[in-house]
XYZ file of N, CA and C in Angstrom:
648
model
N -7.814 7.822 -19.669
C -6.765 8.096 -20.287
C -5.611 8.847 -19.634
N -4.268 8.433 -19.430
C -3.305 9.246 -18.549
C -2.825 10.443 -19.293
N -3.144 11.496 -18.641
C -2.236 12.780 -19.058
C -1.212 13.154 -18.205
N -0.099 13.155 -18.364
C 0.915 13.801 -17.545
C 1.120 15.245 -17.464
N 0.217 15.735 -16.457
C 0.248 17.143 -16.523
C 1.299 17.580 -15.447
N 1.234 19.030 -14.936
C 2.100 19.711 -14.010
C 2.187 19.093 -12.780
N 1.257 18.467 -12.193
C 0.984 17.915 -10.860
C 2.131 16.737 -10.903
N 2.165 15.749 -12.253
C 2.908 14.657 -12.202
C 4.142 14.711 -12.532
N 4.153 15.802 -13.258
C 5.650 16.310 -13.675
C 6.604 16.824 -12.587
N 6.039 17.467 -11.540
C 6.518 17.942 -10.201
C 7.058 16.995 -9.281
N 5.916 15.857 -9.433
C 6.162 14.754 -8.493
C 7.304 13.901 -9.187
N 7.378 13.681 -10.214
C 8.714 12.931 -10.968
C 9.963 13.740 -10.687
N 10.007 15.143 -10.431
C 11.241 15.813 -10.115
C 11.643 15.530 -8.837
N 10.546 15.430 -7.824
C 10.547 15.178 -6.423
C 11.153 13.782 -6.177
N 10.604 12.796 -6.834
C 11.128 11.463 -6.799
C 12.598 11.304 -6.968
N 12.759 11.844 -8.201
C 14.399 11.898 -8.410
C 15.224 12.895 -7.508
N 14.711 13.968 -6.920
C 15.709 14.569 -6.077
C 15.616 13.772 -4.768
N 14.572 13.238 -4.154
C 14.703 12.688 -2.862
C 15.208 11.203 -2.942
N 15.054 10.620 -3.859
C 15.808 9.120 -3.876
C 17.427 9.028 -4.334
N 17.715 10.296 -5.198
C 18.928 10.257 -5.890
C 19.069 9.257 -6.818
N 17.953 8.706 -7.556
C 17.892 7.605 -8.378
C 17.308 8.130 -9.788
N 17.999 7.754 -11.012
C 17.219 8.185 -12.110
C 15.756 7.571 -12.357
N 15.102 7.963 -13.040
C 13.547 7.403 -12.994
C 13.254 7.070 -14.661
N 12.253 6.133 -14.965
C 11.873 5.880 -16.197
C 10.374 5.489 -16.287
N 9.729 5.939 -17.228
C 8.069 5.607 -17.291
C 8.274 4.770 -18.651
N 7.776 3.757 -18.508
C 7.715 2.939 -19.534
C 6.160 2.504 -19.921
N 5.474 3.015 -21.379
C 4.344 2.459 -21.344
C 3.947 1.091 -21.509
N 3.116 0.373 -21.136
C 2.649 -1.017 -21.442
C 1.102 -0.969 -21.213
N 0.716 -1.999 -21.952
C -0.767 -2.092 -21.998
C -1.367 -3.206 -21.232
N -0.667 -4.126 -20.633
C -1.429 -4.941 -19.780
C -1.624 -4.508 -18.340
N -0.902 -3.858 -17.644
C -0.854 -3.640 -16.555
C -1.339 -2.062 -16.104
N -2.236 -1.573 -14.985
C -2.527 0.047 -14.912
C -1.227 0.534 -14.729
N -0.552 0.152 -13.764
C 0.791 0.633 -13.184
C 1.421 -0.224 -12.357
N 2.924 -0.191 -12.193
C 3.605 -1.034 -11.561
C 5.130 -0.533 -11.497
N 5.767 -0.150 -10.225
C 6.966 0.282 -10.020
C 7.853 -0.930 -9.683
N 9.063 -0.593 -10.127
C 10.166 -1.833 -9.784
C 11.570 -0.794 -9.570
N 12.472 -1.415 -8.975
C 13.943 -1.037 -8.882
C 14.668 -1.952 -9.513
N 15.342 -1.514 -10.587
C 16.196 -2.157 -11.369
C 17.764 -1.566 -11.292
N 18.701 -2.541 -11.693
C 20.166 -2.266 -11.860
C 20.406 -1.959 -13.031
N 21.260 -0.852 -13.512
C 21.597 -0.714 -14.898
C 22.953 -0.084 -14.889
N 24.005 -0.686 -15.395
C 25.266 -0.209 -15.548
C 25.653 0.281 -14.202
N 25.581 -0.666 -13.011
C 25.825 -0.806 -11.821
C 25.162 0.315 -11.116
N 24.180 1.111 -11.490
C 23.467 1.912 -10.756
C 22.007 1.754 -10.843
N 21.284 1.972 -9.708
C 19.874 1.463 -9.582
C 19.015 2.745 -10.137
N 17.780 2.074 -10.600
C 16.967 3.064 -11.335
C 15.602 2.638 -10.881
N 14.698 3.644 -10.873
C 13.381 3.223 -10.561
C 12.560 3.356 -12.104
N 12.111 2.027 -12.334
C 11.220 2.197 -13.481
C 9.729 2.052 -13.048
N 8.968 2.807 -13.831
C 7.204 2.921 -13.405
C 6.661 2.399 -14.850
N 6.113 1.328 -14.886
C 5.360 0.565 -16.238
C 3.823 0.924 -16.080
N 3.275 1.670 -16.904
C 1.994 2.010 -16.904
C 1.159 1.805 -18.231
N -0.293 1.511 -18.171
C -0.941 1.761 -19.132
C -1.424 2.981 -19.540
N -1.369 3.684 -20.536
C -1.790 5.107 -21.024
C -3.584 4.991 -20.663
N -3.946 3.642 -21.070
C -5.278 3.728 -21.251
C -5.952 3.489 -19.859
N -5.226 2.364 -19.003
C -5.978 2.073 -17.617
C -5.561 2.816 -16.309
N -4.208 3.593 -16.539
C -3.938 4.288 -15.622
C -4.125 5.678 -15.364
N -4.765 6.175 -14.144
C -5.014 7.241 -13.788
C -3.825 7.961 -13.217
N -3.952 9.418 -13.100
C -2.957 10.087 -12.544
C -2.908 9.710 -11.149
N -3.735 9.742 -10.300
C -3.742 9.129 -8.794
C -2.751 7.949 -9.005
N -3.232 7.016 -9.512
C -2.542 5.774 -9.670
C -1.002 5.887 -9.898
N -0.716 6.697 -11.000
C 0.652 6.703 -11.056
C 1.389 7.234 -9.967
N 0.687 8.654 -9.378
C 1.111 9.297 -8.542
C 1.497 8.360 -7.199
N 0.334 7.457 -7.056
C 0.722 6.195 -5.770
C 1.930 5.569 -6.030
N 2.339 5.125 -7.186
C 3.557 4.338 -7.055
C 4.809 5.420 -7.070
N 4.809 6.478 -7.568
C 5.689 7.466 -7.283
C 6.030 7.687 -5.904
N 5.038 8.096 -5.186
C 5.061 8.513 -3.889
C 5.693 7.077 -3.233
N 5.369 6.068 -3.529
C 5.947 4.829 -2.912
C 7.397 4.712 -3.146
N 7.601 5.171 -4.048
C 9.192 4.974 -4.614
C 9.752 5.971 -3.831
N 9.363 7.342 -3.019
C 10.044 8.140 -2.427
C 10.215 7.430 -1.006
N 8.946 6.764 -0.585
C 9.094 6.095 0.628
C 10.182 5.188 0.831
N 10.377 4.148 -0.149
C 11.149 3.246 0.040
C 12.616 3.457 -0.222
N 12.805 4.672 -0.901
C 14.360 5.038 -1.374
C 14.648 6.283 -0.806
N 13.830 7.117 -0.153
C 14.357 8.260 0.601
C 14.998 8.122 1.728
N 16.183 8.549 2.008
C 17.062 8.603 3.473
C 16.378 8.671 4.632
N 15.515 9.861 4.355
C 14.847 10.030 5.795
C 13.772 8.959 6.249
N 13.016 8.263 5.345
C 12.160 7.398 5.732
C 12.952 5.981 5.876
N 14.206 5.743 5.255
C 14.965 4.347 5.223
C 15.707 4.648 6.960
N 16.184 5.795 7.098
C 16.769 6.150 8.413
C 15.960 5.699 9.353
N 14.701 6.230 9.412
C 13.860 6.099 10.559
C 13.436 4.702 10.810
N 13.600 3.701 10.151
C 13.245 2.220 10.181
C 14.483 1.126 10.171
N 15.694 1.845 9.859
C 16.829 1.252 9.942
C 17.071 0.156 10.844
N 16.673 0.417 12.060
C 16.912 -0.581 12.978
C 15.968 -1.510 13.292
N 14.962 -1.474 12.413
C 13.585 -2.365 12.536
C 13.950 -3.564 11.179
N 13.967 -4.635 11.590
C 14.130 -5.780 10.276
C 12.940 -5.954 9.576
N 12.796 -5.588 8.401
C 11.619 -5.664 7.698
C 11.688 -6.494 6.392
N 12.648 -7.600 6.360
C 13.085 -8.375 5.197
C 11.955 -9.424 4.996
N 11.129 -9.756 6.130
C 10.411 -11.230 5.499
C 9.047 -10.282 5.205
N 8.233 -11.499 4.502
C 7.070 -10.952 3.692
C 5.945 -10.179 4.490
N 5.672 -10.943 5.803
C 4.981 -10.219 6.645
C 4.938 -8.875 7.120
N 6.208 -8.682 7.439
C 6.640 -7.293 7.636
C 6.680 -6.366 6.864
N 6.895 -6.845 5.434
C 6.776 -6.191 4.185
C 5.313 -5.547 4.136
N 4.469 -6.541 4.288
C 3.136 -6.230 4.168
C 2.370 -4.896 5.045
N 3.008 -5.545 6.326
C 2.643 -4.226 7.350
C 3.211 -2.957 7.171
N 4.418 -2.948 6.582
C 5.127 -1.889 6.360
C 4.313 -0.964 5.208
N 3.894 -1.741 4.115
C 2.985 -1.187 3.048
C 1.921 -0.604 3.593
N 0.853 -1.396 4.444
C 0.079 -0.565 5.225
C 0.101 0.357 5.960
N 1.173 0.369 6.674
C 1.558 1.525 7.716
C 1.971 2.859 6.913
N 2.651 2.604 5.624
C 2.857 3.698 5.076
C 1.814 4.313 4.117
N 0.760 3.742 4.268
C -0.317 4.390 3.112
C -1.003 5.650 3.734
N -1.048 5.931 4.809
C -1.811 7.247 5.432
C -1.003 8.499 4.610
N 0.255 8.185 4.738
C 1.380 9.283 4.150
C 0.943 9.707 2.668
N 0.832 8.132 2.054
C 0.503 8.330 0.744
C -1.138 9.106 0.423
N -1.796 8.716 0.883
C -3.260 9.366 0.849
C -3.175 10.670 1.242
N -2.516 10.991 2.311
C -2.292 12.637 2.911
C -1.501 13.226 1.680
N -0.601 12.978 0.913
C 0.339 13.562 -0.011
C -0.597 13.672 -1.285
N -1.323 12.622 -1.650
C -2.408 12.704 -3.049
C -3.459 13.955 -2.927
N -3.900 13.860 -1.381
C -4.964 14.872 -1.205
C -4.285 16.224 -1.419
N -3.122 16.403 -0.597
C -2.293 17.643 -0.933
C -2.074 18.147 -2.025
N -1.881 17.210 -2.982
C -1.606 17.492 -4.529
C -2.669 17.615 -5.415
N -4.124 17.206 -4.517
C -5.067 17.523 -5.385
C -5.315 16.187 -6.291
N -5.108 15.066 -6.011
C -5.283 13.942 -6.636
C -5.918 12.935 -5.920
N -6.342 11.884 -6.297
C -7.287 10.766 -5.641
C -6.925 9.343 -6.386
N -7.242 8.425 -5.391
C -6.509 7.049 -5.814
C -7.792 5.931 -5.842
N -8.817 6.686 -6.253
C -10.076 5.613 -6.079
C -10.120 4.530 -6.987
N -9.585 4.678 -8.089
C -9.582 3.284 -9.130
C -8.977 2.407 -8.493
N -7.662 2.381 -8.452
C -6.753 1.472 -8.086
C -7.264 0.605 -6.910
N -7.838 1.553 -5.673
C -8.300 1.148 -4.395
C -9.332 0.351 -4.798
N -10.500 0.562 -5.462
C -11.636 -0.113 -5.802
C -11.498 -1.234 -6.759
N -10.503 -1.394 -7.455
C -10.100 -2.445 -8.405
C -9.432 -3.756 -7.697
N -8.551 -3.288 -6.405
C -7.963 -4.298 -5.706
C -8.944 -4.726 -4.688
N -9.981 -3.944 -4.148
C -10.869 -4.317 -3.285
C -12.045 -5.311 -3.834
N -12.189 -5.274 -4.910
C -13.374 -5.980 -6.010
C -12.565 -7.479 -6.137
N -11.487 -7.436 -6.342
C -10.528 -8.743 -6.531
C -10.782 -9.477 -5.050
N -10.229 -8.620 -4.096
C -10.210 -9.337 -2.926
C -11.733 -9.830 -2.404
N -12.741 -9.232 -2.906
C -13.964 -9.496 -2.455
C -14.481 -10.545 -3.029
N -13.984 -10.835 -4.433
C -14.480 -12.179 -5.354
C -13.826 -13.068 -4.657
N -12.472 -12.908 -4.245
C -11.696 -14.215 -3.861
C -12.061 -14.691 -2.377
N -12.692 -13.470 -1.640
C -13.270 -13.911 -0.153
C -14.467 -14.767 -0.394
N -15.381 -14.485 -1.380
C -16.615 -15.319 -1.890
C -16.336 -16.600 -2.065
N -15.218 -16.804 -2.847
C -14.803 -18.099 -3.263
C -14.326 -19.241 -2.304
N -13.216 -18.526 -1.581
C -12.587 -19.305 -0.651
C -13.151 -19.707 0.606
N -12.569 -20.808 1.154
C -13.070 -21.154 2.538
C -12.714 -20.188 3.475
N -11.349 -19.366 3.427
C -11.146 -18.483 4.411
C -10.187 -17.631 3.533
N -9.584 -16.257 4.057
C -8.778 -15.503 3.346
C -7.419 -16.261 3.466
N -6.584 -16.255 2.359
C -5.294 -16.834 2.082
C -5.000 -18.089 2.643
N -6.253 -19.065 2.398
C -6.211 -20.585 3.054
C -4.961 -21.435 2.136
N -4.536 -20.716 0.931
C -3.574 -21.473 0.360
C -2.149 -21.402 1.148
N -1.855 -20.449 2.063
C -0.809 -20.360 2.785
C -0.856 -21.451 4.043
N 0.194 -22.181 4.161
C 0.252 -23.254 5.034
C 0.594 -22.714 6.546
N 1.606 -22.027 6.729
C 1.721 -21.266 7.876
C 0.769 -20.489 8.438
N 0.017 -21.151 9.492
C -1.299 -20.385 9.756
C -1.020 -18.943 10.569
N 0.184 -18.655 11.158
C 0.408 -17.357 11.620
C 0.484 -16.137 10.614
N 1.183 -16.767 9.492
C 1.528 -15.853 8.153
C 0.031 -15.701 7.931
N -0.642 -16.703 7.670
C -1.911 -16.513 6.907
C -2.925 -15.664 7.952
N -2.789 -15.420 9.136
C -3.652 -14.387 10.147
C -3.170 -13.223 9.790
N -1.709 -13.121 9.642
C -1.317 -11.652 9.570
C -1.601 -11.144 8.144
N -1.279 -11.905 7.215
C -1.750 -11.375 5.677
C -3.291 -11.018 5.557
N -4.127 -11.993 6.408
C -5.644 -11.710 6.378
C -5.950 -10.346 7.100
N -5.319 -10.143 8.196
C -5.507 -8.897 8.962
C -5.111 -7.631 8.339
N -3.915 -7.534 7.747
C -3.474 -6.648 6.983
C -4.516 -6.238 5.976
N -4.878 -7.393 5.300
C -5.800 -6.935 4.156
C -7.238 -6.257 4.529
N -7.570 -6.978 5.762
C -8.846 -6.127 6.538
C -8.599 -4.694 6.920
N -7.468 -4.472 7.486
C -6.749 -3.276 8.142
C -6.944 -2.158 6.869
N -6.298 -2.701 5.868
C -6.377 -1.526 4.523
C -7.615 -1.541 4.046
N -8.495 -2.324 4.048
C -9.979 -1.941 4.006
C -10.305 -0.758 4.685
N -10.359 -1.025 6.007
C -10.781 0.102 7.039
C -10.247 1.253 7.043
N -8.927 1.373 6.492
C -8.327 2.556 6.586
C -8.222 3.450 5.171
N -8.998 2.549 4.199
C -9.371 3.390 2.815
C -10.686 3.494 2.660
N -11.569 2.990 3.754
C -13.260 3.435 3.811
C -13.448 5.072 3.342
N -12.803 5.641 4.222
C -13.138 7.115 4.179
C -12.725 7.676 2.727
N -11.930 6.944 1.930
C -11.500 7.370 0.750
C -12.313 6.973 -0.539
N -12.761 5.727 -0.319
C -13.586 5.236 -1.326
C -14.877 4.936 -1.024
N -15.726 4.964 -1.582
C -17.197 4.525 -1.307
C -17.571 3.191 -1.865
N -17.190 1.976 -0.802
C -17.676 0.824 -1.286
C -18.773 0.179 -1.496
N -19.825 1.092 -0.909
C -21.284 0.949 -0.733
C -21.594 -0.485 -0.120
N -22.599 -1.224 -0.845
C -23.226 -2.392 -0.097
C -22.124 -3.588 -0.325
N -21.181 -3.469 -1.199
C -20.103 -4.492 -1.242
C -19.037 -4.423 -0.175
N -18.962 -3.203 0.558
C -18.353 -3.149 1.802
C -19.027 -3.883 2.914
N -20.063 -3.844 2.878
C -21.045 -4.459 3.908
C -21.089 -5.903 3.791
N -20.892 -6.480 2.647
C -20.737 -7.738 2.265
C -19.607 -8.122 2.834
N -18.273 -7.451 2.281
C -17.204 -7.807 2.639
C -16.815 -8.006 4.329
N -17.502 -6.990 4.941
C -17.353 -7.130 6.575
C -18.180 -8.405 6.884
N -19.280 -8.463 6.586
C -20.001 -9.995 6.910
C -19.267 -11.249 6.706
N -18.679 -11.332 5.367
C -17.851 -12.513 5.132
C -16.504 -12.576 6.020
N -15.857 -11.411 6.310
C -14.773 -11.540 7.359
C -15.366 -12.205 8.522
N -16.191 -11.643 9.026
C -17.114 -11.923 10.262
C -17.393 -13.468 10.495
N -17.645 -14.081 9.509
C -18.195 -15.414 9.257
C -16.979 -16.128 8.933
N -16.017 -15.746 8.023
C -14.891 -16.771 7.458
C -13.545 -16.410 8.301
N -13.363 -15.268 8.728
C -12.202 -15.062 9.629
C -12.177 -14.157 10.473
N -13.221 -14.249 11.635
C -13.218 -13.412 12.611
C -12.105 -13.080 13.677
N -11.067 -13.831 13.755
C -9.671 -13.635 14.244
C -8.864 -12.592 13.596
N -8.868 -12.690 12.396
C -8.178 -11.674 11.285
C -9.103 -10.396 11.323
N -10.112 -10.501 11.369
C -11.189 -9.331 11.329
C -10.803 -8.216 12.747
N -10.575 -9.143 13.924
C -10.195 -8.585 14.925
C -8.964 -7.812 15.124
N -7.957 -8.641 14.819
C -6.493 -8.206 14.612
C -6.371 -7.205 13.562
N -7.117 -7.169 12.407
C -7.121 -5.997 11.323
C -7.582 -4.743 12.163
N -8.849 -4.826 13.110
C -9.133 -3.568 13.683
C -8.406 -3.229 14.523
N -7.611 -3.816 15.366
C -6.486 -3.431 16.304
C -5.602 -2.640 15.491
N -4.958 -3.525 14.562
C -3.908 -2.885 13.759
C -4.311 -1.597 13.041
N -5.475 -1.236 12.640
C -5.845 0.044 11.977
C -5.752 0.946 13.305
N -6.605 0.664 14.217
C -6.374 1.430 15.181
C -5.202 2.282 15.768
N -4.007 1.230 15.792
C -2.727 1.734 15.968
C -2.206 2.454 15.074
N -2.425 2.450 13.732
C -2.030 3.262 12.487
C -2.723 4.615 12.756
N -4.195 4.814 13.023
C -4.647 5.850 13.399
C -4.436 6.598 14.432
N -3.856 5.887 15.511
C -3.494 6.578 16.544
C -2.148 7.109 16.469
N -1.226 6.541 15.863
C -0.091 7.338 15.377
C 0.172 7.964 14.085
N -0.998 8.273 13.584
C -1.029 9.028 12.174
C -0.365 8.580 11.015
N 1.172 8.343 11.249
C 2.016 7.779 10.090
C 2.262 8.565 9.094
N 2.070 9.866 9.448
C 2.544 11.020 8.555
C 3.825 11.244 8.087
N 4.556 10.684 9.363
C 6.154 10.998 9.327
C 6.794 9.807 9.417
N 7.950 9.785 9.002
C 8.768 8.502 9.354
C 8.997 7.972 10.654
N 9.000 8.951 11.691
C 8.799 8.564 13.245
C 7.424 7.851 13.440
N 6.681 8.740 13.198
C 5.264 8.142 13.571
C 5.176 6.797 12.910
N 5.454 6.561 11.635
C 5.526 5.075 11.052
C 6.074 4.155 11.788
N 7.401 4.465 12.256
C 8.084 3.693 13.007
C 7.499 3.139 14.161
N 6.957 4.268 15.000
C 6.220 3.852 16.133
C 5.228 3.047 15.853
N 4.495 3.134 14.812
C 3.266 2.295 14.501
C 3.610 0.931 14.314
N 4.799 0.751 13.427
C 5.399 -0.637 13.024
C 5.836 -1.482 14.189
N 6.507 -0.679 15.094
C 6.637 -1.379 16.684
C 5.623 -1.855 17.187
N 4.555 -1.167 17.331
C 3.466 -1.604 17.741
C 2.741 -2.696 17.206
N 2.977 -2.732 16.087
C 1.877 -4.053 15.187
C 2.843 -4.982 15.339
N 4.466 -4.846 15.053
C 4.869 -6.212 15.185
C 5.027 -6.653 16.588
N 4.880 -6.013 17.680
C 4.640 -6.764 18.791
C 3.222 -7.500 19.008
N 2.130 -6.524 18.436
C 1.087 -7.276 18.285
C 0.978 -8.415 17.817
N 1.270 -8.650 16.508
C 1.253 -9.763 15.733
C 2.378 -10.775 16.103
N 3.290 -10.616 17.202
C 4.254 -11.158 17.660
C 5.376 -11.675 16.466
N 5.815 -10.850 15.735
C 6.677 -11.076 15.010
C 8.285 -9.986 14.965
């Protein structure tokens, strides 16, 4: 059950201050949490839909921190010369921004284990059932990038979440079904770890390296 405590209230104020946008929390029952940017009376507004029963404080904080990254001038200016408007680059950008979010959550005494574990288990079941990750995507290069980003995300969050034996199964399935994406995911994760990605400039440097690595 979600409780809006002082940590969340302070973060709500920070989002409004750093993005210059109004913010609305909208209780919903079907989704744990989801953020979106809408236009209302010619002004952009950040809305966070959440389930009071399913959403944990760390889950809500994750979406609020993402709202800062995607709308704060410092983060926007750092990557303004990088074209990140296609889906592959958006996925990579989300991955590169993850270390800063995890760092900020720790700094605020919050954790994100619930939503990370839920996403992992969905991916694991999908991986068990499909011939290869993202096999529904016709573009082979795009399929490889999505799969590699997915595996890199798993590697970067292993220290935050105890995936246990399921993690071992996940790794073995990737070795068997998509070894090329596994290798690319490992290289991508190493670039992010090397650059740390705790500041907009570090994130920009990592984005440049990864875009070059995957040739987009």
